[in-house]
Coordinates of C-alpha atoms in Angstrom, one line a residue:
M13 CA 0.0 0.0 0.0
K14 CA 2.9 2.3 0.9
K15 CA 4.6 1.6 -2.5
K16 CA 1.4 2.5 -4.4
W17 CA 1.1 5.8 -2.5
F18 CA 4.7 6.5 -3.3
Y19 CA 4.2 5.9 -7.0
T20 CA 1.1 8.1 -7.1
L21 CA 3.3 11.0 -5.9
L22 CA 5.1 10.8 -9.3
I23 CA 2.0 11.3 -11.3
P24 CA 1.8 15.2 -11.2
G25 CA 5.5 15.6 -12.0
L26 CA 5.5 13.0 -14.8
T27 CA 2.3 14.5 -16.3
L28 CA 3.9 18.0 -16.5
I29 CA 7.1 16.5 -18.0
I30 CA 5.2 14.5 -20.6
V31 CA 2.8 17.3 -21.6
F32 CA 5.2 20.3 -21.6
L33 CA 8.5 18.5 -22.6
F34 CA 8.1 15.2 -24.4
I35 CA 5.1 15.8 -26.5
P36 CA 6.3 19.2 -27.9
L37 CA 9.8 17.6 -28.4
I38 CA 8.3 14.6 -30.3
Y39 CA 6.1 16.9 -32.4
T40 CA 9.1 19.1 -33.3
I41 CA 11.4 16.2 -34.2
G42 CA 8.6 14.3 -36.0
S43 CA 7.8 17.3 -38.3
T44 CA 11.3 17.2 -39.7
F45 CA 10.7 13.7 -41.2
I46 CA 7.5 14.6 -43.0
G47 CA 7.9 15.6 -46.6
E48 CA 5.8 15.9 -49.7
E49 CA 6.2 12.2 -50.4
G50 CA 5.8 10.9 -46.9
Y51 CA 8.5 10.2 -44.4
S52 CA 12.0 11.3 -45.4
I53 CA 15.4 12.3 -44.1
A54 CA 16.0 14.6 -47.0
R55 CA 16.2 17.7 -44.8
Y56 CA 19.0 16.2 -42.8
I57 CA 20.9 15.2 -45.9
E58 CA 20.6 18.8 -47.2
F59 CA 21.8 20.1 -43.8
L60 CA 24.9 17.8 -43.9
K61 CA 25.7 18.7 -47.5
D62 CA 25.4 22.4 -47.0
G63 CA 28.8 23.8 -46.3
Y64 CA 27.4 26.9 -44.6
Y65 CA 25.5 24.9 -42.1
I66 CA 28.5 22.6 -41.4
K67 CA 30.6 25.6 -40.8
I68 CA 28.2 26.9 -38.2
F69 CA 27.9 23.5 -36.6
N70 CA 31.7 23.2 -36.4
R71 CA 32.0 26.7 -34.9
T72 CA 29.3 26.0 -32.3
L73 CA 30.8 22.6 -31.3
R74 CA 34.3 24.1 -31.1
I75 CA 33.2 27.0 -28.9
A76 CA 31.3 24.6 -26.6
L77 CA 34.2 22.2 -26.3
I78 CA 36.8 25.0 -25.6
T79 CA 34.5 26.6 -23.1
S80 CA 34.1 23.2 -21.3
L81 CA 37.9 22.7 -21.3
V82 CA 38.7 26.2 -20.0
C83 CA 36.0 26.0 -17.3
M84 CA 37.5 22.6 -16.2
I85 CA 41.0 24.0 -16.0
L86 CA 40.0 27.1 -14.2
G87 CA 37.3 25.5 -12.0
M88 CA 39.4 22.6 -10.6
P89 CA 41.9 24.7 -8.5
V90 CA 39.2 27.2 -7.4
A91 CA 36.9 24.4 -6.3
Y92 CA 39.7 22.6 -4.5
Y93 CA 40.6 25.8 -2.6
I94 CA 37.0 26.5 -1.6
S95 CA 36.5 22.8 -0.5
R96 CA 39.5 23.0 1.8
T97 CA 38.3 26.1 3.6
K98 CA 36.3 26.2 6.8
K99 CA 32.5 25.7 6.4
S100 CA 31.6 29.2 7.5
V101 CA 34.1 30.7 5.0
R102 CA 33.1 28.1 2.4
G103 CA 29.5 29.4 2.3
I104 CA 30.7 32.9 1.6
F105 CA 33.0 31.7 -1.3
I106 CA 30.1 29.7 -2.8
A107 CA 27.8 32.7 -2.5
C108 CA 30.3 34.9 -4.3
T109 CA 30.8 32.2 -7.0
V110 CA 27.0 31.9 -7.6
F111 CA 26.4 35.6 -7.4
P112 CA 27.1 36.3 -11.1
L113 CA 24.3 33.8 -12.0
L114 CA 21.8 36.2 -10.3
T115 CA 22.6 38.8 -13.0
N116 CA 20.9 38.7 -16.3
S117 CA 23.0 37.2 -19.2
V118 CA 22.2 40.3 -21.3
V119 CA 23.7 42.6 -18.7
R120 CA 26.8 40.4 -18.4
S121 CA 27.3 40.3 -22.1
F122 CA 26.9 44.1 -22.4
A123 CA 29.6 44.4 -19.7
W124 CA 32.0 42.4 -21.8
M125 CA 31.1 44.5 -24.8
T126 CA 32.4 47.6 -22.9
I127 CA 35.5 45.7 -22.0
L128 CA 36.3 44.2 -25.4
G129 CA 35.0 47.0 -27.7
S130 CA 37.2 49.3 -29.8
N131 CA 36.8 51.9 -27.1
G132 CA 36.8 49.4 -24.4
V133 CA 38.9 49.1 -21.3
I134 CA 41.5 46.7 -22.9
N135 CA 42.1 48.7 -26.0
K136 CA 42.3 52.0 -24.2
L137 CA 44.8 50.5 -21.7
L138 CA 47.0 49.1 -24.5
M139 CA 46.9 52.3 -26.4
N140 CA 47.7 54.4 -23.4
L141 CA 50.7 52.2 -22.8
N142 CA 51.8 52.7 -26.4
I143 CA 51.7 48.9 -27.0
I144 CA 49.3 49.3 -30.0
D145 CA 48.6 52.1 -32.4
K146 CA 45.0 51.2 -33.3
P147 CA 42.3 49.2 -31.4
L148 CA 42.5 45.5 -31.7
K149 CA 39.4 43.6 -33.0
L150 CA 38.5 41.8 -29.8
L151 CA 34.7 42.1 -30.1
Y152 CA 32.6 40.1 -32.6
T153 CA 35.0 37.2 -32.7
E154 CA 34.9 33.6 -31.6
S155 CA 37.3 34.5 -28.8
A156 CA 34.8 37.0 -27.5
I157 CA 32.1 34.4 -27.5
I158 CA 34.4 31.9 -25.6
I159 CA 35.3 34.5 -23.0
G160 CA 31.6 35.4 -22.5
T161 CA 30.5 31.8 -22.2
V162 CA 33.3 30.9 -19.8
Y163 CA 32.3 33.8 -17.6
L164 CA 28.7 32.7 -17.9
F165 CA 29.1 29.0 -17.0
L166 CA 32.3 28.8 -14.9
P167 CA 30.2 29.0 -11.6
L168 CA 28.3 25.9 -12.6
M169 CA 31.6 24.0 -12.9
V170 CA 32.9 25.3 -9.6
V171 CA 29.8 24.5 -7.7
S172 CA 29.6 21.0 -9.2
L173 CA 33.2 20.3 -8.2
V174 CA 32.9 21.8 -4.7
G175 CA 30.0 19.5 -3.9
V176 CA 32.2 16.5 -4.5
M177 CA 35.6 17.7 -3.3
E178 CA 34.3 18.8 0.1
N179 CA 33.5 15.2 0.9
I180 CA 37.1 14.1 0.2
E181 CA 39.0 13.7 3.5
N182 CA 42.3 15.4 4.0
D183 CA 43.6 12.1 5.4
L184 CA 43.8 10.7 1.9
L185 CA 46.2 13.4 0.8
E186 CA 48.3 13.0 3.9
A187 CA 48.5 9.3 3.3
A188 CA 49.6 9.9 -0.3
E189 CA 52.3 12.4 0.8
S190 CA 53.5 10.0 3.5
L191 CA 54.1 7.4 0.7
G192 CA 56.4 9.8 -1.2
A193 CA 54.0 11.7 -3.5
N194 CA 54.3 15.5 -3.7
R195 CA 51.3 17.7 -3.5
I196 CA 50.8 17.9 -7.3
K197 CA 51.1 14.2 -7.8
A198 CA 48.9 13.5 -4.8
F199 CA 46.3 15.8 -6.3
F200 CA 46.2 14.0 -9.7
K201 CA 46.3 10.6 -8.1
V202 CA 43.8 11.1 -5.3
I203 CA 41.7 14.3 -5.6
F204 CA 41.2 14.2 -9.4
P205 CA 39.9 10.6 -9.6
L206 CA 37.5 11.1 -6.7
S207 CA 36.3 14.4 -8.3
V208 CA 35.3 12.7 -11.6
P209 CA 31.6 12.5 -10.8
G210 CA 31.5 16.3 -10.1
L211 CA 33.6 16.9 -13.2
I212 CA 31.1 14.9 -15.3
V213 CA 28.2 17.0 -14.0
G214 CA 30.1 20.2 -14.5
C215 CA 31.2 19.4 -18.1
V216 CA 27.7 18.3 -19.0
L217 CA 26.2 21.5 -17.6
V218 CA 28.8 23.8 -19.2
F219 CA 28.8 22.1 -22.6
T220 CA 25.0 22.0 -22.8
G221 CA 24.8 25.6 -21.8
A222 CA 27.5 26.8 -24.2
F223 CA 26.3 24.7 -27.1
T224 CA 22.7 26.1 -26.8
A225 CA 23.5 29.6 -25.6
Y226 CA 21.9 32.4 -27.6
T227 CA 22.3 35.8 -26.0
T228 CA 26.0 35.8 -25.4
P229 CA 27.0 34.5 -29.0
Q230 CA 24.5 37.0 -30.5
L231 CA 25.9 40.0 -28.6
L232 CA 29.6 39.2 -28.5
G233 CA 29.8 37.3 -31.8
G234 CA 27.7 39.5 -34.0
N235 CA 26.3 38.5 -37.4
T236 CA 29.7 37.2 -38.6
N237 CA 30.0 34.5 -36.0
I238 CA 26.6 32.7 -36.2
V239 CA 26.1 29.7 -34.0
L240 CA 23.3 27.1 -34.1
S241 CA 21.1 28.8 -31.6
T242 CA 21.1 32.1 -33.6
L243 CA 20.6 30.0 -36.8
V244 CA 17.4 28.5 -35.2
Y245 CA 16.2 32.0 -34.4
Q246 CA 16.9 33.3 -38.0
R247 CA 15.2 30.3 -39.6
A248 CA 12.1 30.5 -37.4
M249 CA 11.6 34.2 -36.7
T250 CA 13.2 36.0 -39.7
L251 CA 12.5 33.5 -42.5
G252 CA 9.4 31.8 -41.0
D253 CA 10.9 28.4 -41.8
W254 CA 9.8 26.5 -38.7
T255 CA 10.6 23.1 -40.2
G256 CA 14.2 24.2 -41.0
A257 CA 14.5 25.5 -37.5
S258 CA 13.3 22.2 -36.1
V259 CA 16.0 20.4 -38.2
V260 CA 18.7 22.5 -36.6
A261 CA 17.2 22.0 -33.2
T262 CA 17.1 18.3 -33.6
V263 CA 20.8 18.3 -34.7
M264 CA 21.6 20.2 -31.5
I265 CA 19.7 17.7 -29.4
V266 CA 21.4 14.7 -31.0
T267 CA 24.9 16.3 -30.8
T268 CA 24.4 17.2 -27.1
L269 CA 23.3 13.7 -26.2
T270 CA 26.2 12.2 -28.2
V271 CA 28.8 14.4 -26.5
I272 CA 27.3 13.7 -23.0
G273 CA 27.7 10.0 -23.8
V274 CA 31.3 10.5 -24.9
I275 CA 32.0 12.4 -21.6
N276 CA 30.6 9.6 -19.6
K277 CA 32.6 6.9 -21.4
L278 CA 35.9 8.9 -21.0
A279 CA 35.1 9.4 -17.3
S280 CA 34.5 5.7 -16.8
R281 CA 37.8 4.8 -18.6
L282 CA 39.6 7.3 -16.3
N283 CA 38.1 5.6 -13.3
E284 CA 39.1 2.1 -14.6
R285 CA 42.7 3.2 -15.1
G286 CA 42.8 4.9 -11.8
V287 CA 44.1 8.2 -13.2

């Protein structure tokens, strides 16, 4: 009787997920396979043959992968430092880390526009120091998008890693050091393998966010660095091609799920090898 009552508690949540997530998703994906002559994958073949679309796809994937890698490199030491502090101080650090997430992404992107622009802080500083004669093109580039997305999603990586690292006992590091390992080797042999679950969650969150981000690539990349999310908007809102937009959205979904699967496999291999 208790089990039946337990399962009934799932009904409201499952109903909302099915009605507002799965049904629209199935309808969106299903519409891409319906052509004039019935079911067909012609639209996906056209997408894969179009060099313009492939270029946008490669750019989006490259930005998301680089963002994930940079967030991992920057987030690991920060998360480790926060996890080793006292609990009272740790709460303050976590609050400071999460605080940027409370600011709208548009506001944060505009802040980077004032920093990277031709009359921005960086160019003015370099020109005042006589390092450059004319402003560098920092804005409306892939590098600007990567900087913006790293700033946007780095807190997610740090919080994911802190949640795992704070449960790792200091005794393990002391034991490794007592056996002759220095701090760097002990970190990669003890802390890093035990942090893999948090690293997986962080990489999945960062990659998914960076791969599907719209506001930051639109503002910092401009019209010359279109990504898949901005392409979806153009196809749907500008051209009124909702089916074409659904094709791009489906490609994004499949790519995201594929990369998440690859991340999980790599993580499992690292655990098996005891890296």
